[in-house]
Amino acid sequence: DGGITQSPKYLFRKEGQNVTLSCEQNLNHDAMYWYRQDPGQGLRLIYYSQIVNDFQKGDIAEGYSVSREKKESFPLTVTSAQKNPTAFYLCASSGTTKETQYFGPGTRLLVL
Amino acid sequence: GQSLEQPSEVTAVEGAIVQINCTYQTSGFYGLSWYQQHDGGAPTFLSYNALDGLEETGRFSSFLSRSDSYGYLLLQELQMKDSASYFCAVMSSSASKIIFGSGTRLSIRP
């Protein structure tokens, strides 16, 4: 089955720690995206990538980093510089029709 | 800049019809998308309108008026499982990413 997987489902971060969220897709999509969602809020774009080895900052990139070494993978690192990382993180991808985005199941990040 | 406005909450009765409106401001318009998100879940794509008019997919329909910068999502024969948040979205002027509205939480009463 084609789709997007994210792992882990829940992630706990200690103060001062960097953590990495995984996102993998087998839809052969060029574009991939990372969003942050806080309770009762909409989706805010963190980073996006339109092609391998290229990515751009979204609206709230500070305290986050990404890489796009393979078409299938777009991991997100939440660094210690992100002082309020507790949120629901969603990864998405899109093909030729960018208006149609396919989302992974999400990762909930909590701070210990 | 680009912005979208939609009501924060809508309440309806099971079996009824409900309309969720979305107005947008954008410097370059390609089309209007709608997504559904259940509590604790990921958004799923519902529909996309690039041209004026009504698009129907089962119980859900989506409408666009480009001249009015306005669209809506119409849900018919409401079921309890339709209780969710609904987001409208437009493509950015650079056509590289989509901008989401803040979402409308639909609550359905028996």
Tab-separated table of C-alpha atoms in Angstrom:
chain	number	residue	atom	x	y	z
A	1	ASP	CA	0.000	0.000	0.000
A	2	GLY	CA	1.223	3.496	-0.850
A	3	GLY	CA	1.303	6.075	1.872
A	4	ILE	CA	3.220	8.118	4.399
A	5	THR	CA	4.552	6.750	7.637
A	6	GLN	CA	5.738	8.715	10.639
A	7	SER	CA	7.537	7.433	13.656
A	8	PRO	CA	7.388	7.340	16.527
A	9	LYS	CA	3.744	7.947	17.378
A	10	TYR	CA	4.736	9.531	20.696
A	11	LEU	CA	8.090	11.077	21.536
A	12	PHE	CA	9.379	12.450	24.807
A	13	ARG	CA	12.103	15.056	24.893
A	14	LYS	CA	14.222	16.061	27.819
A	15	GLU	CA	15.350	19.637	28.307
A	16	GLY	CA	18.292	20.509	26.092
A	17	GLN	CA	17.902	17.424	23.947
A	18	ASN	CA	17.615	17.229	20.176
A	19	VAL	CA	15.097	14.732	18.818
A	20	THR	CA	14.419	13.569	15.281
A	21	LEU	CA	11.015	12.714	13.832
A	22	SER	CA	10.904	10.315	10.917
A	23	CYS	CA	8.789	10.708	7.787
A	24	GLU	CA	8.847	8.237	4.892
A	25	GLN	CA	6.660	8.095	1.787
A	26	ASN	CA	6.378	5.564	-1.030
A	27	LEU	CA	4.069	7.631	-3.205
A	28	ASN	CA	6.915	8.786	-5.454
A	29	HIS	CA	6.060	12.385	-4.585
A	30	ASP	CA	8.630	15.108	-5.114
A	31	ALA	CA	7.297	17.570	-2.527
A	32	MET	CA	7.243	16.977	1.213
A	33	TYR	CA	6.175	19.178	4.117
A	34	TRP	CA	6.341	19.416	7.894
A	35	TYR	CA	3.553	21.073	9.896
A	36	ARG	CA	3.093	21.808	13.553
A	37	GLN	CA	-0.357	21.752	15.120
A	38	ASP	CA	-1.092	22.992	18.639
A	39	PRO	CA	-4.313	21.959	20.427
A	40	GLY	CA	-7.393	23.461	18.810
A	41	GLN	CA	-5.296	25.295	16.245
A	42	GLY	CA	-4.631	25.080	12.538
A	43	LEU	CA	-1.567	23.838	10.681
A	44	ARG	CA	1.607	25.887	10.643
A	45	LEU	CA	4.302	25.141	8.083
A	46	ILE	CA	7.764	24.441	9.484
A	47	TYR	CA	9.788	23.378	6.440
A	48	TYR	CA	9.090	22.106	2.964
A	49	SER	CA	11.042	20.463	0.203
A	50	GLN	CA	10.119	20.424	-3.471
A	51	ILE	CA	12.927	18.167	-4.583
A	52	VAL	CA	15.745	16.037	-3.226
A	53	ASN	CA	18.647	17.978	-1.690
A	54	ASP	CA	16.606	21.170	-1.499
A	55	PHE	CA	14.339	22.589	1.205
A	56	GLN	CA	12.920	25.935	2.297
A	57	LYS	CA	11.891	27.452	5.592
A	58	GLY	CA	8.220	27.757	6.325
A	59	ASP	CA	6.517	30.144	8.714
A	60	ILE	CA	7.948	28.773	11.982
A	61	ALA	CA	11.345	27.251	11.116
A	62	GLU	CA	13.262	28.567	14.131
A	63	GLY	CA	14.438	25.756	16.385
A	64	TYR	CA	13.944	23.084	13.718
A	65	SER	CA	16.110	21.549	11.014
A	66	VAL	CA	15.498	19.122	8.155
A	67	SER	CA	17.327	17.154	5.494
A	68	ARG	CA	16.220	15.686	2.174
A	69	GLU	CA	18.883	13.240	1.071
A	70	LYS	CA	16.414	10.781	-0.442
A	71	LYS	CA	13.135	11.313	-2.260
A	72	GLU	CA	11.332	9.020	0.159
A	73	SER	CA	12.563	10.550	3.395
A	74	PHE	CA	12.225	13.967	5.054
A	75	PRO	CA	13.258	13.799	8.733
A	76	LEU	CA	12.655	16.707	11.078
A	77	THR	CA	14.953	17.511	14.008
A	78	VAL	CA	13.568	19.491	16.901
A	79	THR	CA	16.582	21.167	18.437
A	80	SER	CA	17.147	22.396	21.959
A	81	ALA	CA	16.659	25.915	20.588
A	82	GLN	CA	12.934	25.208	20.220
A	83	LYS	CA	11.753	26.235	23.658
A	84	ASN	CA	8.141	25.156	23.310
A	85	PRO	CA	8.201	21.946	21.262
A	86	THR	CA	5.130	20.242	22.706
A	87	ALA	CA	2.779	19.791	19.740
A	88	PHE	CA	1.402	17.410	17.140
A	89	TYR	CA	3.777	17.158	14.156
A	90	LEU	CA	2.414	16.212	10.758
A	91	CYS	CA	4.343	15.266	7.657
A	92	ALA	CA	2.740	15.491	4.216
A	93	SER	CA	3.640	14.965	0.589
A	94	SER	CA	2.178	16.022	-2.725
A	95	GLY	CA	2.635	15.061	-6.346
A	96	THR	CA	2.032	17.155	-9.436
A	97	THR	CA	-1.122	18.625	-7.875
A	98	LYS	CA	0.307	20.394	-4.853
A	99	GLU	CA	-3.166	21.350	-3.642
A	100	THR	CA	-3.717	17.681	-2.803
A	101	GLN	CA	-1.554	16.775	0.149
A	102	TYR	CA	-1.349	13.361	1.751
A	103	PHE	CA	-0.623	13.326	5.464
A	104	GLY	CA	1.090	10.835	7.711
A	105	PRO	CA	-0.512	9.811	11.036
A	106	GLY	CA	1.539	12.348	12.999
A	107	THR	CA	3.921	12.335	15.954
A	108	ARG	CA	3.036	13.797	19.338
A	109	LEU	CA	6.038	15.370	21.002
A	110	LEU	CA	6.002	15.927	24.736
A	111	VAL	CA	8.602	17.515	26.966
A	112	LEU	CA	9.623	15.776	30.175
B	1	GLY	CA	-0.071	38.489	1.728
B	2	GLN	CA	-2.469	35.615	1.815
B	3	SER	CA	-5.170	34.838	4.337
B	4	LEU	CA	-8.227	32.674	4.720
B	5	GLU	CA	-11.210	33.170	6.997
B	6	GLN	CA	-13.613	30.507	8.130
B	7	PRO	CA	-15.888	30.228	11.173
B	8	SER	CA	-14.259	28.660	14.199
B	9	GLU	CA	-17.242	26.507	15.147
B	10	VAL	CA	-20.456	25.257	13.576
B	11	THR	CA	-23.120	23.091	15.190
B	12	ALA	CA	-25.704	21.045	13.285
B	13	VAL	CA	-28.197	18.241	13.788
B	14	GLU	CA	-27.759	14.683	12.571
B	15	GLY	CA	-29.433	14.202	9.206
B	16	ALA	CA	-29.404	17.914	8.390
B	17	ILE	CA	-27.343	19.953	5.925
B	18	VAL	CA	-24.523	22.287	6.934
B	19	GLN	CA	-22.438	24.789	4.983
B	20	ILE	CA	-18.935	25.853	6.016
B	21	ASN	CA	-17.808	29.080	4.391
B	22	CYS	CA	-14.327	30.229	3.475
B	23	THR	CA	-13.209	33.592	2.167
B	24	TYR	CA	-9.681	34.146	0.976
B	25	GLN	CA	-7.244	36.871	0.022
B	26	THR	CA	-4.357	35.916	-2.201
B	27	SER	CA	-2.200	37.606	-4.789
B	28	GLY	CA	-2.255	34.626	-7.106
B	29	PHE	CA	-5.097	32.124	-7.040
B	30	TYR	CA	-4.966	28.566	-8.313
B	31	GLY	CA	-7.828	26.899	-6.485
B	32	LEU	CA	-9.459	26.121	-3.139
B	33	SER	CA	-8.997	22.840	-1.276
B	34	TRP	CA	-10.831	21.329	1.675
B	35	TYR	CA	-9.503	18.917	4.288
B	36	GLN	CA	-11.147	17.005	7.124
B	37	GLN	CA	-9.444	16.212	10.407
B	38	HIS	CA	-10.915	14.084	13.175
B	39	ASP	CA	-9.730	14.650	16.738
B	40	GLY	CA	-6.329	13.071	17.217
B	41	GLY	CA	-6.018	12.180	13.544
B	42	ALA	CA	-4.319	13.513	10.449
B	43	PRO	CA	-5.998	15.754	7.859
B	44	THR	CA	-7.427	14.015	4.816
B	45	PHE	CA	-8.068	15.652	1.466
B	46	LEU	CA	-11.750	16.133	0.581
B	47	SER	CA	-12.001	18.266	-2.540
B	48	TYR	CA	-10.389	20.831	-4.818
B	49	ASN	CA	-12.054	23.548	-6.883
B	50	ALA	CA	-10.065	25.372	-9.534
B	51	LEU	CA	-13.053	26.662	-11.483
B	52	ASP	CA	-16.276	28.373	-10.446
B	53	GLY	CA	-19.169	26.144	-9.584
B	54	LEU	CA	-20.175	23.171	-7.523
B	55	GLU	CA	-18.276	19.894	-7.293
B	56	GLU	CA	-20.160	16.986	-5.784
B	57	THR	CA	-18.657	13.890	-4.203
B	58	GLY	CA	-21.255	11.793	-2.453
B	59	ARG	CA	-22.673	13.622	0.566
B	60	PHE	CA	-20.021	16.340	0.304
B	61	SER	CA	-20.016	19.201	-2.198
B	62	SER	CA	-17.661	22.125	-2.601
B	63	PHE	CA	-18.388	25.447	-4.262
B	64	LEU	CA	-16.132	28.198	-5.551
B	65	SER	CA	-16.761	31.751	-6.722
B	66	ARG	CA	-13.490	33.279	-7.911
B	67	SER	CA	-15.046	36.708	-8.445
B	68	ASP	CA	-16.160	36.792	-4.795
B	69	SER	CA	-13.001	35.103	-3.408
B	70	TYR	CA	-15.360	32.751	-1.643
B	71	GLY	CA	-16.036	29.088	-1.354
B	72	TYR	CA	-17.939	26.683	0.833
B	73	LEU	CA	-18.118	23.050	1.787
B	74	LEU	CA	-21.609	21.567	1.919
B	75	LEU	CA	-22.257	18.431	3.941
B	76	GLN	CA	-25.598	16.689	3.474
B	77	GLU	CA	-27.340	13.957	5.463
B	78	LEU	CA	-25.043	14.642	8.370
B	79	GLN	CA	-23.790	11.674	10.324
B	80	MET	CA	-22.182	11.665	13.752
B	81	LYS	CA	-18.919	10.582	12.136
B	82	ASP	CA	-18.820	13.916	10.282
B	83	SER	CA	-17.950	15.617	13.577
B	84	ALA	CA	-14.474	16.913	12.826
B	85	SER	CA	-12.506	20.025	11.951
B	86	TYR	CA	-12.624	21.237	8.365
B	87	PHE	CA	-9.877	23.349	6.811
B	88	CYS	CA	-9.927	25.334	3.603
B	89	ALA	CA	-6.618	25.944	1.850
B	90	VAL	CA	-5.156	27.848	-1.083
B	91	MET	CA	-1.895	27.596	-2.970
B	92	SER	CA	0.694	30.242	-2.201
B	93	SER	CA	1.462	32.857	-4.842
B	94	SER	CA	4.799	31.109	-5.472
B	95	ALA	CA	2.883	27.855	-6.085
B	96	SER	CA	5.303	26.031	-3.788
B	97	LYS	CA	3.142	25.423	-0.715
B	98	ILE	CA	-0.435	25.653	0.450
B	99	ILE	CA	-1.808	27.970	3.115
B	100	PHE	CA	-4.397	26.525	5.500
B	101	GLY	CA	-7.241	28.345	7.188
B	102	SER	CA	-7.530	28.085	10.946
B	103	GLY	CA	-10.242	25.450	10.686
B	104	THR	CA	-13.941	25.062	11.493
B	105	ARG	CA	-14.910	22.641	14.197
B	106	LEU	CA	-18.177	20.924	13.257
B	107	SER	CA	-20.190	19.479	16.123
B	108	ILE	CA	-23.193	17.299	15.336
B	109	ARG	CA	-26.058	16.748	17.763
B	110	PRO	CA	-28.332	13.696	17.670
